[in-house]
Amino acid sequence: MHNKKRNIISGFISTVLGIVLINFAFSSCERIYEDLAPCPHGVSLRFIYDYNMEYANAFAKKVDCLTLLVYDENGNYVDTRIVTGTELQDENYRMKLDLKQGNYHFVAYGGLACNKSSFLMKYTPGEGTGYTDLQVELDSECLTNPKRKNLHGLYWGELTLATADLYSEGTVEMMKNTNNIRVVLQQMNGEPVDDKKFEFEITDDNILFSYDNNLLENGMVTYTPWAQGQASAGFTDEGREVVVAYAELSTSRLMVRDWYSPKLTVRRKADGVEIINIPLINYLLMLKSDLYASMDSQEFLDRESEWSMIFFLSPNLEWIKTYIKINDWTVIIPWAISLLFRGCAHDADSEMFDREVPLVNLNISVALSDISQSGTRASDIYPEAPVNDNEKMKTLRIIVVRNNDNIVEHNRIYNLEVASTDCYSEPMKVIGNEKKRIYLFANEATEIKTTGFFPKRKLVECDFEKIQPGSLFFTDYISSLTIRLGSNMERIDGPLPMSGLYMVDVPAEDCERELSIMRAAVKFTFNITNKSSRSIEITKLTIDKMAEREYYLPHNATYIERETTEGTKFWDINSFDVPTLKGYYTYDASSLFKGQLLPGDENTKTNEQPIYLLEGKHSDDNNKENPYLLTLGVNGTELKSYLPNLPQLPRNTHVVVNITINEHAMDCIVDVRPYTEITLEPDFGL
C-alpha cells in the first residue's frame, strides 16, 4: 500500500515538474536570463513557383540557386543570403533568418547566383543602397555567344513580413522572367524546308529590370537562335516524309507595354526579303482564347514560358497568312490578313469582300471637339488667345474596323498641311448594313524633348502604318496605348496628340458621319500679378500630382452637353478612366517664370510658352476635392495653395491659374475653359 502511494506521489511530482519545465522553456523566450541564450527571433521563408499554366509548384525542379536580399521597412539594405546547394531541391526547404524585431521586405531571385547565370546585378547591393536601387540586367554576352544564347532561367519574387520569436513564417511567390520560343516553317505541299535558307530573330527592349520586376527602357536588342535545324513532322498519305525547318530563341520577359512591342522576323537569305514580320505579343495573346478569357494579358504572358509557332509556307517560300499554330492551338486568321508591315496600303482590296455584300460610300467629316471641365465655369473675363500651331491637326489618321469580325477596312492618313481639300471629302468604300468602329488619331508622330540620354522620343510608341487593311485589328493593344511624360520637366512640345473612337451604324446606302476629335492633353496658363508693395523675385513654380501616363484614346469617358451664359454649347467631360499602373510627379515650370516682378496690376507675368500636361485624376487625402498643389517661390519663401475648382484634369481643357501675390500670401483663382468659339484650321471635312 505504501509503495502504491509512493508511486502515485512520484508520478504526480514528475507530471508537475514536466509542466513547470515546459512553461519555463516557453517563458524564457519572453524573458532573457543571464544564464540562458536568447531565443531565435526572425523569419522562416518558403519559396514557391506556381505562377505557371499548370498552377503547380515547380520551385524544387526549376530553381537551382537562390539570392535573397533583405531590406528594412524604410527600404534600406540589410543583408544578402545566397543558396546554391542541393537543399533547394527539397520540397520542405525553408530559409531561416535571425533578424532584429521589425518589418522587412525580402526580394528573391532564382537563377542569379549560378555559375551559368544569364543575368547579373547592375549595382551590387550594400550598405547605403536601397530597395529602389535594385536593377538586374541581361549579360550582353548572352546575345552574341552561341553557348549562352539559351538563357538560364531567371525567377523573381518579393514579400513583406514582420519578425517574431521562434520565427515568423512567410511564403515568397516567384515568377519566371525568361521564355523559349520555337519557330517552325512547314510547306503546305509537304516539300522539305531547309533551315539554312532562313534567318530568324526577335527584337525587343526587355533586358533591364527595375526593383519591382518591371522592364526599363534600355535600347532595342536582337535575339537570335540558340538552336536551329530540320525535323520530321511525319509522313503524307503517299508515304513522303514531311521535313520542317525550326529555330529556337530564348528571350527575357515578354510584356505588354507602350514604348516597344517585340517583333518576330524571318528572312530569306537568298534575297533578304522578310517573309514574316509580326508583333510577337499580339500573336501570342491569340492563344488565350476562351479558356483564359478572364485572365489578364500580362498574367497569361508571365505564366506561359514555352511557346511553339508553326508558319505554313507556299512553294516560293512565302508565308501563307491564313492561319498559324501556336502551342498546338490553331489560330484562324481571316482571309487576306497581312501583318508583314511592308508598305503603306491605305485601302482594302475590293476582292477581299464577298461579292454578295452591299458596298457603300462612307464619307467621314472630322472636326476638333470643344470639351470643358466638369463643374462651375468662370465667366469669360479672360479672352481665349488664338489657337497656336501645336493645337491644330497637322496629320489625321482614320481607321475603319468592322465590328462583327474585327477586320480593318481602311487605314488612311492625311497630311493636312500640304493636302488639297479634295482629299478630306473622299468617300471610303465599305460593307454596308453593319456597325463600324472608327478610330481617329491626329499628330501621331509628335516627339518630345527628354532629359535622358536620347534628346527626343516619340510621344506615342506605335507604328500605325503596320495596321493593314484586310488584317485583324488588335483592339486591346490599341486601346491600351498610353502617352508618357518622364521627368519632372518634360511636357508636350510639338503638335498635340489627338484621338477619338466612335461606333457608327452604316446603312445599306451611301452615308456621311460627322465626328469630332479631342486633344489628348491639358493646357496650363499661369498669370502672376504682384499686388504687394514691393518688387518680388520668382524663383520657383511647381504643380504636384501630375500624371505620368494617360491613355491615348479616351477610356470610358462620358459627356454632358452644357451651355455658357452667352449661349455657346459645348461638351463637358463628366467621367473618365486613367491607367491602372499610373504614377504621379511634380512638374517643375520654374524656368518659365524666373525673374523680377514689379508691384502693380499692370505687371503680370504669364508663361509665354503654353504648358501641355496629361489628363489625370488624383485622390489626395489632404484635399479630396482639390488635390493639385501649387508651390510658388517668392523672394526665397515658398507659398503653397491647393488649386480650387480643379477636382480632376480631363483632356482637351485649358486651365488658367490666376495668382495674386499680396503682402504675405498668395490667392489663386482657377478658370477651367473649353476650347470654344475658336476658328480651328484647317477646316477639315466641314
XYZ file of C-alpha atoms in Angstrom:
686
model
C 0.000 0.000 0.000
C 2.758 2.430 0.848
C 4.550 1.521 -2.336
C 1.423 2.262 -4.334
C 1.014 5.677 -2.676
C 4.654 6.363 -3.227
C 4.278 5.624 -6.946
C 1.224 7.881 -7.251
C 3.029 10.725 -5.481
C 6.138 10.225 -7.613
C 4.063 10.254 -10.789
C 2.279 13.404 -9.692
C 5.564 15.172 -8.917
C 7.003 14.129 -12.274
C 3.970 15.485 -14.130
C 4.058 18.782 -12.303
C 7.800 19.092 -12.832
C 7.358 18.416 -16.540
C 4.721 21.147 -16.858
C 6.923 23.588 -14.941
C 9.899 22.833 -17.198
C 7.794 23.266 -20.360
C 6.418 26.553 -19.108
C 9.903 27.702 -18.197
C 11.179 26.818 -21.648
C 8.468 28.866 -23.368
C 8.604 31.756 -20.906
C 12.349 32.010 -21.479
C 11.561 33.292 -24.993
C 9.890 36.275 -23.457
C 12.311 36.859 -20.566
C 16.050 36.664 -21.216
C 18.091 35.463 -18.257
C 21.793 35.923 -17.957
C 22.444 32.214 -17.889
C 20.274 31.422 -20.960
C 20.893 32.015 -24.667
C 18.298 34.273 -26.322
C 15.512 32.569 -28.245
C 15.592 32.628 -32.078
C 13.887 35.708 -33.487
C 13.330 36.320 -37.170
C 11.589 34.767 -40.149
C 11.275 31.391 -41.828
C 10.715 31.697 -45.565
C 9.290 29.193 -48.004
C 9.751 29.698 -51.754
C 7.300 28.507 -54.394
C 6.950 28.814 -58.163
C 3.377 28.002 -59.148
C 2.810 31.080 -61.317
C 2.593 28.860 -64.393
C -0.139 27.434 -66.584
C -0.222 24.224 -64.518
C -0.709 26.139 -61.233
C 1.716 23.601 -59.693
C 4.737 24.385 -57.512
C 7.855 23.706 -59.606
C 10.381 25.583 -57.462
C 12.351 22.488 -56.415
C 12.686 21.360 -60.051
C 13.329 24.684 -61.744
C 15.337 26.900 -59.352
C 18.945 25.761 -58.888
C 20.291 28.765 -56.966
C 18.722 31.453 -54.833
C 19.618 35.035 -53.931
C 17.673 36.752 -51.160
C 18.016 40.479 -50.479
C 16.783 41.864 -47.159
C 15.605 45.462 -46.688
C 14.156 47.172 -43.621
C 10.779 48.884 -43.524
C 12.341 52.104 -44.843
C 13.807 50.319 -47.857
C 17.406 50.352 -46.601
C 19.662 47.413 -47.400
C 20.237 44.948 -44.533
C 21.716 41.683 -45.826
C 22.127 39.218 -48.699
C 21.760 35.443 -48.465
C 22.825 33.094 -51.264
C 21.988 29.386 -51.512
C 23.487 27.214 -54.243
C 23.289 23.727 -52.681
C 21.026 20.736 -53.247
C 18.784 21.762 -50.341
C 16.754 23.809 -52.843
C 15.570 20.516 -54.335
C 13.843 19.639 -51.069
C 10.115 20.420 -51.198
C 10.245 21.233 -47.486
C 13.151 23.679 -47.715
C 12.888 26.758 -45.518
C 15.334 29.653 -45.177
C 15.588 30.824 -41.549
C 16.912 34.312 -40.874
C 17.751 35.708 -37.439
C 16.765 39.370 -37.554
C 16.118 42.185 -35.140
C 12.492 42.869 -34.383
C 10.777 44.800 -37.140
C 9.170 44.739 -40.565
C 11.300 43.634 -43.508
C 10.994 43.493 -47.281
C 12.507 40.466 -48.999
C 13.402 40.250 -52.697
C 14.298 36.845 -54.132
C 15.988 35.960 -57.414
C 16.243 32.410 -58.654
C 18.989 31.548 -61.124
C 21.011 34.708 -60.494
C 23.851 33.278 -58.381
C 24.541 30.169 -60.510
C 27.745 29.762 -62.474
C 25.729 29.577 -65.693
C 23.503 32.552 -64.878
C 22.441 34.751 -67.800
C 21.641 37.802 -65.658
C 23.574 39.963 -63.229
C 23.064 42.802 -60.770
C 23.673 46.163 -62.381
C 24.668 47.606 -58.989
C 25.898 45.494 -56.083
C 23.528 45.887 -53.110
C 25.326 47.001 -49.969
C 25.361 49.475 -47.138
C 23.921 52.804 -48.212
C 21.809 51.346 -51.022
C 18.057 50.963 -51.009
C 15.309 48.746 -52.357
C 14.536 51.064 -55.281
C 18.200 50.946 -56.392
C 17.802 47.315 -57.403
C 18.360 46.617 -61.098
C 19.016 43.314 -62.839
C 20.109 43.105 -66.462
C 20.855 40.500 -69.087
C 24.536 39.763 -69.608
C 25.208 41.201 -73.083
C 27.358 38.192 -73.960
C 24.175 36.073 -73.956
C 23.117 37.865 -77.133
C 26.271 37.018 -79.085
C 27.924 33.922 -77.588
C 26.291 30.825 -79.174
C 26.923 28.823 -75.987
C 24.962 31.330 -73.871
C 22.034 32.248 -76.148
C 19.863 29.647 -74.415
C 19.147 31.803 -71.376
C 19.417 30.308 -67.917
C 16.057 30.704 -66.174
C 15.552 33.827 -64.039
C 12.893 33.895 -61.312
C 11.719 36.779 -59.135
C 9.531 37.239 -56.080
C 9.089 39.556 -53.095
C 7.468 39.549 -49.658
C 6.955 41.945 -46.757
C 6.922 40.258 -43.338
C 7.318 41.131 -39.659
C 9.673 39.104 -37.434
C 8.581 37.063 -34.398
C 10.019 34.800 -31.692
C 10.608 31.266 -32.920
C 10.379 32.687 -36.492
C 7.509 34.261 -38.376
C 6.584 32.101 -41.377
C 6.059 33.531 -44.835
C 5.892 32.379 -48.458
C 7.734 34.088 -51.312
C 5.770 33.521 -54.520
C 8.015 33.627 -57.574
C 7.509 34.103 -61.293
C 9.627 33.268 -64.334
C 11.311 36.021 -66.358
C 12.590 34.008 -69.322
C 10.929 32.444 -72.361
C 11.738 29.884 -75.037
C 10.145 30.333 -78.448
C 10.290 27.576 -81.093
C 9.527 28.721 -84.633
C 8.646 26.056 -87.226
C 8.381 26.561 -91.005
C 6.412 23.966 -92.967
C 5.452 23.827 -96.627
C 1.758 23.245 -97.273
C 2.561 20.782 -100.061
C 4.751 18.693 -97.785
C 8.035 19.542 -99.513
C 11.063 19.751 -97.178
C 12.111 23.145 -95.803
C 15.828 23.898 -95.373
C 16.515 25.951 -92.249
C 19.791 27.221 -93.750
C 17.784 29.296 -96.224
C 16.358 31.491 -93.454
C 17.411 33.910 -90.744
C 15.383 34.132 -87.526
C 15.369 36.943 -84.950
C 13.306 38.587 -82.224
C 13.814 42.259 -81.412
C 12.766 43.747 -78.091
C 13.704 46.258 -75.391
C 13.489 43.926 -72.397
C 16.885 43.266 -70.826
C 16.820 45.655 -67.841
C 14.585 45.016 -64.806
C 13.732 47.553 -62.123
C 13.343 46.799 -58.419
C 9.688 45.783 -58.919
C 10.486 43.416 -61.819
C 9.081 45.768 -64.434
C 11.130 46.463 -67.538
C 13.037 49.701 -68.000
C 13.788 51.310 -71.343
C 17.362 50.404 -72.278
C 17.500 50.171 -76.069
C 16.481 47.546 -78.575
C 18.347 44.218 -78.686
C 18.214 41.298 -81.095
C 17.798 37.663 -80.032
C 18.987 35.023 -82.484
C 18.520 31.220 -82.326
C 20.373 29.067 -79.823
C 19.276 26.011 -81.827
C 18.340 25.635 -85.487
C 17.832 22.697 -87.852
C 15.391 20.346 -89.530
C 12.901 17.909 -88.050
C 10.429 15.306 -89.271
C 6.734 16.151 -88.927
C 5.533 12.719 -90.049
C 4.518 11.265 -93.398
C 1.961 12.165 -96.070
C -0.721 9.753 -97.247
C 1.622 8.900 -100.097
C 4.344 7.938 -97.652
C 6.531 11.023 -98.225
C 8.279 12.358 -95.130
C 7.385 15.957 -94.204
C 10.556 17.788 -93.181
C 10.239 21.180 -91.475
C 12.731 23.860 -90.517
C 12.879 25.083 -86.942
C 14.661 27.615 -84.794
C 14.588 28.108 -81.033
C 15.100 31.519 -79.467
C 15.371 32.380 -75.794
C 14.263 35.811 -74.562
C 13.861 37.819 -71.403
C 10.407 38.689 -70.009
C 7.690 39.499 -72.560
C 5.466 42.389 -71.505
C 2.518 44.377 -72.814
C 3.793 47.953 -72.726
C 3.662 51.159 -74.690
C 7.247 52.047 -75.597
C 8.141 48.932 -77.627
C 6.433 45.800 -78.857
C 8.698 42.812 -79.677
C 8.788 41.578 -83.247
C 9.482 38.160 -84.732
C 11.184 38.336 -88.108
C 12.097 35.573 -90.568
C 14.094 36.455 -93.706
C 15.052 34.526 -96.808
C 18.831 34.531 -97.026
C 18.831 34.492 -100.830
C 17.265 37.941 -101.279
C 16.892 39.323 -97.727
C 13.098 39.512 -98.039
C 11.177 39.386 -94.760
C 8.644 36.631 -95.207
C 7.450 37.023 -91.591
C 7.421 40.234 -89.557
C 4.790 40.151 -86.842
C 4.099 41.803 -83.481
C 5.023 38.864 -81.286
C 2.901 39.782 -78.257
C -0.271 40.166 -80.306
C 0.133 36.746 -81.836
C 0.964 35.017 -78.568
C -2.126 36.535 -76.996
C -4.244 34.922 -79.718
C -3.666 31.673 -77.851
C -5.521 32.975 -74.815
C -8.788 32.053 -76.476
C -11.896 31.415 -74.370
C -10.048 29.098 -71.999
C -8.260 32.058 -70.426
C -10.720 34.835 -71.228
C -10.812 36.033 -67.631
C -7.018 36.055 -67.292
C -5.178 39.347 -67.643
C -2.969 39.516 -70.751
C 0.218 40.149 -68.764
C -0.539 37.308 -66.360
C -1.003 34.990 -69.337
C 2.357 36.007 -70.808
C 4.064 35.521 -67.430
C 2.534 32.130 -66.677
C 3.345 30.673 -70.090
C 7.049 30.487 -70.882
C 7.337 27.801 -73.571
C 5.978 28.792 -76.986
C 5.791 26.971 -80.326
C 4.708 28.724 -83.512
C 4.160 26.952 -86.858
C 4.044 29.034 -90.031
C 2.907 27.441 -93.295
C 4.768 28.375 -96.479
C 3.923 28.421 -100.175
C 6.226 26.745 -102.751
C 8.045 30.073 -103.273
C 8.823 30.158 -99.525
C 6.374 32.871 -98.562
C 4.132 32.733 -95.502
C 0.540 31.743 -96.245
C -1.248 34.211 -93.978
C -4.359 32.163 -93.344
C -3.588 30.504 -90.045
C -0.770 29.536 -87.772
C -0.431 27.083 -84.920
C 0.705 28.329 -81.508
C 1.330 25.763 -78.751
C -0.728 23.227 -80.715
C -3.683 25.586 -80.915
C -4.767 26.503 -84.437
C -5.257 30.249 -84.783
C -7.563 31.031 -87.688
C -6.799 34.348 -89.372
C -9.382 35.834 -91.775
C -8.554 35.768 -95.474
C -6.106 38.380 -96.705
C -4.620 39.206 -93.326
C -1.235 40.744 -93.869
C 0.888 41.698 -90.918
C 4.135 41.766 -92.809
C 4.002 45.510 -92.339
C 5.881 46.343 -95.511
C 4.485 49.196 -97.490
C 1.705 51.618 -96.774
C -1.536 50.257 -98.170
C -4.459 52.551 -97.487
C -7.492 50.683 -98.711
C -8.756 47.161 -98.540
C -8.659 45.281 -101.808
C -12.210 45.037 -103.105
C -11.541 41.381 -103.905
C -11.466 40.604 -100.182
C -15.158 41.339 -99.912
C -17.875 38.837 -100.639
C -19.469 39.888 -103.935
C -22.895 39.390 -102.405
C -22.467 42.027 -99.660
C -23.551 45.625 -100.301
C -20.694 48.095 -100.809
C -21.479 51.711 -99.958
C -19.635 55.022 -99.776
C -18.929 56.316 -96.266
C -17.930 59.976 -96.049
C -16.345 60.911 -92.702
C -16.049 64.513 -91.537
C -13.799 65.315 -88.578
C -13.585 68.486 -86.500
C -11.840 69.351 -83.259
C -14.089 68.929 -80.248
C -14.762 71.523 -77.546
C -14.620 69.890 -74.140
C -14.679 71.655 -70.779
C -14.061 70.804 -67.175
C -16.902 69.392 -65.155
C -18.175 71.846 -62.553
C -18.825 75.548 -62.338
C -17.216 77.521 -65.103
C -15.978 81.006 -64.541
C -17.215 83.840 -66.722
C -15.327 84.724 -69.847
C -13.370 87.576 -68.325
C -10.142 86.237 -69.788
C -10.485 86.034 -73.564
C -9.021 82.953 -75.173
C -5.894 83.534 -77.227
C -5.785 82.391 -80.849
C -5.022 78.742 -81.334
C -1.347 78.154 -81.946
C 0.090 75.686 -84.427
C 0.573 72.957 -81.827
C -3.178 72.896 -81.116
C -4.117 72.185 -84.735
C -4.344 68.934 -86.661
C -1.171 68.514 -88.717
C -1.872 64.914 -89.691
C -5.017 62.850 -89.330
C -5.343 59.068 -89.500
C -8.714 57.366 -89.953
C -9.009 53.619 -89.346
C -12.298 51.860 -90.117
C -12.850 48.457 -88.489
C -15.746 46.046 -88.997
C -17.199 45.468 -85.561
C -18.531 41.969 -86.232
C -15.212 40.316 -87.171
C -12.614 42.964 -86.174
C -11.207 43.275 -89.691
C -9.646 46.539 -90.872
C -11.366 48.021 -93.919
C -9.395 51.248 -94.251
C -6.307 52.866 -92.781
C -5.727 56.309 -94.263
C -3.517 59.182 -93.156
C -3.827 62.776 -94.361
C -1.169 65.456 -94.280
C -3.335 68.468 -93.567
C -0.546 70.956 -94.178
C 0.001 70.028 -97.815
C -3.046 68.051 -98.970
C -5.819 69.588 -101.038
C -9.347 69.909 -99.743
C -10.469 67.202 -102.171
C -8.726 64.623 -100.039
C -10.831 65.449 -96.997
C -14.152 64.563 -98.535
C -13.037 61.470 -100.347
C -15.525 58.703 -99.531
C -14.452 55.295 -98.295
C -15.980 52.200 -99.814
C -17.132 49.874 -97.035
C -19.502 46.979 -96.495
C -22.914 48.383 -95.708
C -25.647 47.376 -93.310
C -23.378 46.791 -90.299
C -21.624 48.509 -87.384
C -18.147 50.039 -87.720
C -15.585 51.256 -85.211
C -13.893 54.396 -86.446
C -10.566 55.350 -84.870
C -9.205 58.885 -85.219
C -5.566 59.766 -84.479
C -4.002 63.171 -85.118
C -0.375 64.255 -84.843
C 0.731 60.694 -84.061
C 4.403 61.334 -84.909
C 4.935 64.046 -82.279
C 8.253 63.793 -80.460
C 9.148 65.362 -77.143
C 12.390 66.616 -75.729
C 13.750 64.432 -72.947
C 16.219 64.848 -70.153
C 17.659 61.393 -70.742
C 20.460 60.085 -72.951
C 18.364 60.412 -76.104
C 17.327 64.032 -76.797
C 13.904 63.075 -78.232
C 11.457 60.185 -78.204
C 8.075 59.530 -79.757
C 5.161 60.526 -77.595
C 3.121 57.533 -78.802
C 5.138 54.371 -79.417
C 3.062 52.746 -82.120
C 3.638 52.370 -85.844
C 0.118 52.720 -87.210
C 1.303 52.067 -90.754
C 1.637 48.441 -89.793
C -2.135 48.113 -89.488
C -3.009 46.812 -92.926
C -6.488 46.751 -94.478
C -7.744 43.197 -94.505
C -5.876 42.402 -91.294
C -7.127 41.637 -87.854
C -7.273 44.776 -85.709
C -5.624 44.309 -82.320
C -8.226 46.125 -80.270
C -6.778 45.504 -76.814
C -3.316 46.652 -77.835
C -4.501 49.908 -79.410
C -6.861 50.548 -76.529
C -4.025 50.158 -74.005
C -1.665 52.615 -75.746
C -0.528 55.335 -73.403
C 1.195 58.689 -73.616
C 4.082 59.091 -71.191
C 5.930 62.028 -69.698
C 9.089 61.027 -67.885
C 10.905 63.560 -65.722
C 9.600 66.496 -63.719
C 10.375 68.926 -66.532
C 9.011 67.012 -69.516
C 5.970 68.452 -71.256
C 4.447 68.033 -74.688
C 6.422 70.287 -77.012
C 5.015 69.995 -80.520
C 1.693 69.218 -82.221
C -0.666 67.898 -79.548
C -1.713 64.246 -79.779
C -5.419 63.880 -80.538
C -7.727 60.907 -80.689
C -11.287 59.687 -80.880
C -13.240 56.432 -81.158
C -16.786 56.007 -82.440
C -19.219 53.176 -83.005
C -21.347 54.028 -86.018
C -24.113 52.299 -87.927
C -23.562 52.207 -91.676
C -26.764 51.544 -93.635
C -27.061 49.704 -96.949
C -26.679 53.001 -98.802
C -24.190 55.863 -99.094
C -23.964 57.978 -95.930
C -21.976 60.650 -94.097
C -20.877 60.753 -90.481
C -19.675 63.879 -88.667
C -17.187 63.030 -85.925
C -15.003 65.001 -83.561
C -11.502 64.521 -82.236
C -10.100 65.628 -78.870
C -6.729 66.893 -77.794
C -5.174 64.280 -75.501
C -3.651 66.926 -73.244
C -4.412 69.603 -70.669
C -3.247 73.165 -71.347
C -1.998 75.302 -68.441
C -1.617 79.069 -68.388
C -0.323 80.908 -65.298
C -0.901 84.627 -64.777
C 1.080 86.021 -61.815
C 0.248 89.527 -60.591
C 2.176 91.353 -57.889
C -0.217 93.390 -55.680
C 2.229 93.737 -52.827
C 4.067 96.982 -52.147
C 7.477 95.565 -53.075
C 9.223 94.005 -56.011
C 9.383 90.241 -55.912
C 11.753 87.645 -57.348
C 10.046 84.489 -58.616
C 12.343 81.532 -58.055
C 10.064 78.527 -58.334
C 6.746 77.278 -59.710
C 5.718 73.629 -59.417
C 2.475 71.646 -59.653
C 2.092 68.457 -57.658
C 0.325 65.236 -58.630
C 0.702 65.483 -62.389
C 0.044 62.183 -64.162
C 2.978 60.377 -65.779
C 0.711 58.479 -68.161
C -2.654 58.760 -69.828
C -4.483 56.620 -72.353
C -4.053 57.743 -75.940
C -7.723 57.011 -76.587
C -10.312 58.254 -74.077
C -11.291 55.413 -71.731
C -14.882 55.105 -70.554
C -15.377 58.839 -70.991
C -18.890 60.210 -70.551
C -20.019 63.677 -71.643
C -22.735 66.156 -70.777
C -23.891 68.933 -73.115
C -23.645 72.297 -71.395
C -24.289 75.905 -72.337
C -22.418 79.062 -71.341
C -24.149 82.252 -70.198
C -23.536 83.602 -73.708
C -25.455 80.679 -75.221
C -22.472 78.737 -76.568
C -22.977 74.981 -76.304
C -20.090 72.659 -75.567
C -19.437 69.142 -74.352
C -18.350 68.651 -70.754
C -16.374 65.557 -69.627
C -18.286 64.030 -66.774
C -16.076 60.996 -66.020
C -13.127 59.082 -67.458
C -10.649 56.309 -66.616
C -6.885 56.538 -66.150
C -4.254 53.762 -66.435
C -4.157 51.339 -63.503
C -0.355 51.466 -63.242
C -0.357 55.242 -63.025
C 2.331 57.325 -61.454
C 2.498 60.973 -60.456
C 5.249 63.550 -60.376
C 5.767 67.194 -59.517
C 6.010 69.255 -62.692
C 8.647 71.976 -62.480
C 7.852 75.090 -64.524
C 10.337 77.284 -62.681
C 12.472 78.019 -65.745
C 9.464 79.670 -67.471
C 8.829 82.150 -64.675
C 12.141 83.091 -63.057
C 12.689 86.818 -62.877
C 11.634 90.015 -61.135
C 8.061 91.253 -60.978
C 7.318 94.866 -60.061
C 4.243 95.780 -57.989
C 1.073 96.886 -59.785
C -1.918 95.384 -61.586
C -0.408 96.036 -64.989
C 2.689 93.989 -64.184
C 1.604 90.420 -64.806
C 3.940 87.571 -65.684
C 2.483 84.888 -67.977
C 4.139 81.815 -69.391
C 4.891 82.708 -72.976
C 5.153 79.049 -73.923
C 1.927 77.102 -73.277
C 2.319 74.190 -70.901
C 0.738 70.927 -72.031
C 0.478 68.111 -69.495
C -1.512 64.884 -69.245
C -5.031 64.049 -68.256
C -5.319 62.779 -64.687
C -7.412 62.421 -61.575
C -5.597 62.095 -58.291
C -7.100 61.469 -54.872
C -5.371 63.489 -52.143
C -6.277 62.690 -48.551
C -5.402 66.243 -47.524
C -7.726 67.841 -50.034
C -10.012 65.384 -51.779
C -11.942 67.975 -53.819
C -8.926 69.985 -54.998
C -5.907 67.635 -54.981
C -3.456 69.670 -57.076
C -0.923 71.622 -55.023
C 0.802 74.707 -56.410
C 4.114 75.844 -54.913
C 5.426 79.315 -55.755
C 8.885 80.514 -54.710
C 8.881 84.242 -53.908
C 11.929 86.028 -52.519
C 13.282 82.761 -51.170
C 9.992 81.826 -49.458
C 7.691 79.051 -50.648
C 3.982 79.848 -50.886
C 1.611 76.897 -51.267
C -2.015 76.633 -52.315
C -4.319 73.854 -53.490
C -5.830 74.881 -56.828
C -9.594 75.498 -56.392
C -12.251 74.394 -58.868
C -9.982 71.614 -60.062
C -11.152 68.194 -58.799
C -9.709 66.412 -61.846
C -7.895 67.121 -65.092
C -9.775 65.857 -68.157
C -8.202 66.130 -71.597
C -8.947 68.936 -74.018
C -9.303 71.566 -71.314
C -7.486 74.822 -70.713
C -6.682 75.530 -67.069
C -5.980 79.206 -66.414
C -4.442 79.828 -62.992
C -4.558 83.459 -61.866
C -2.142 84.053 -58.993
C -2.161 87.246 -56.963
C 0.773 87.985 -54.658
C -0.272 90.007 -51.616
C 1.880 91.301 -48.790
C 2.291 87.982 -47.019
C 0.359 85.404 -49.023
C -0.987 84.481 -52.435
C -4.503 83.956 -53.779
C -5.374 81.561 -56.606
C -8.375 81.662 -58.919
C -8.707 78.813 -61.409
C -10.696 79.240 -64.596
C -11.249 75.951 -66.441
C -12.232 76.503 -70.052
C -13.125 74.547 -73.114
C -11.523 75.293 -76.439
C -14.645 77.083 -77.551
C -15.549 79.736 -80.095
C -12.195 79.469 -81.809
C -11.560 79.144 -85.522
C -9.635 75.950 -85.970
C -7.693 75.437 -89.147
C -7.533 73.556 -91.341
C -11.288 73.223 -91.614
C -11.137 69.504 -92.084
C -14.224 67.902 -93.591
C -16.624 70.721 -92.714
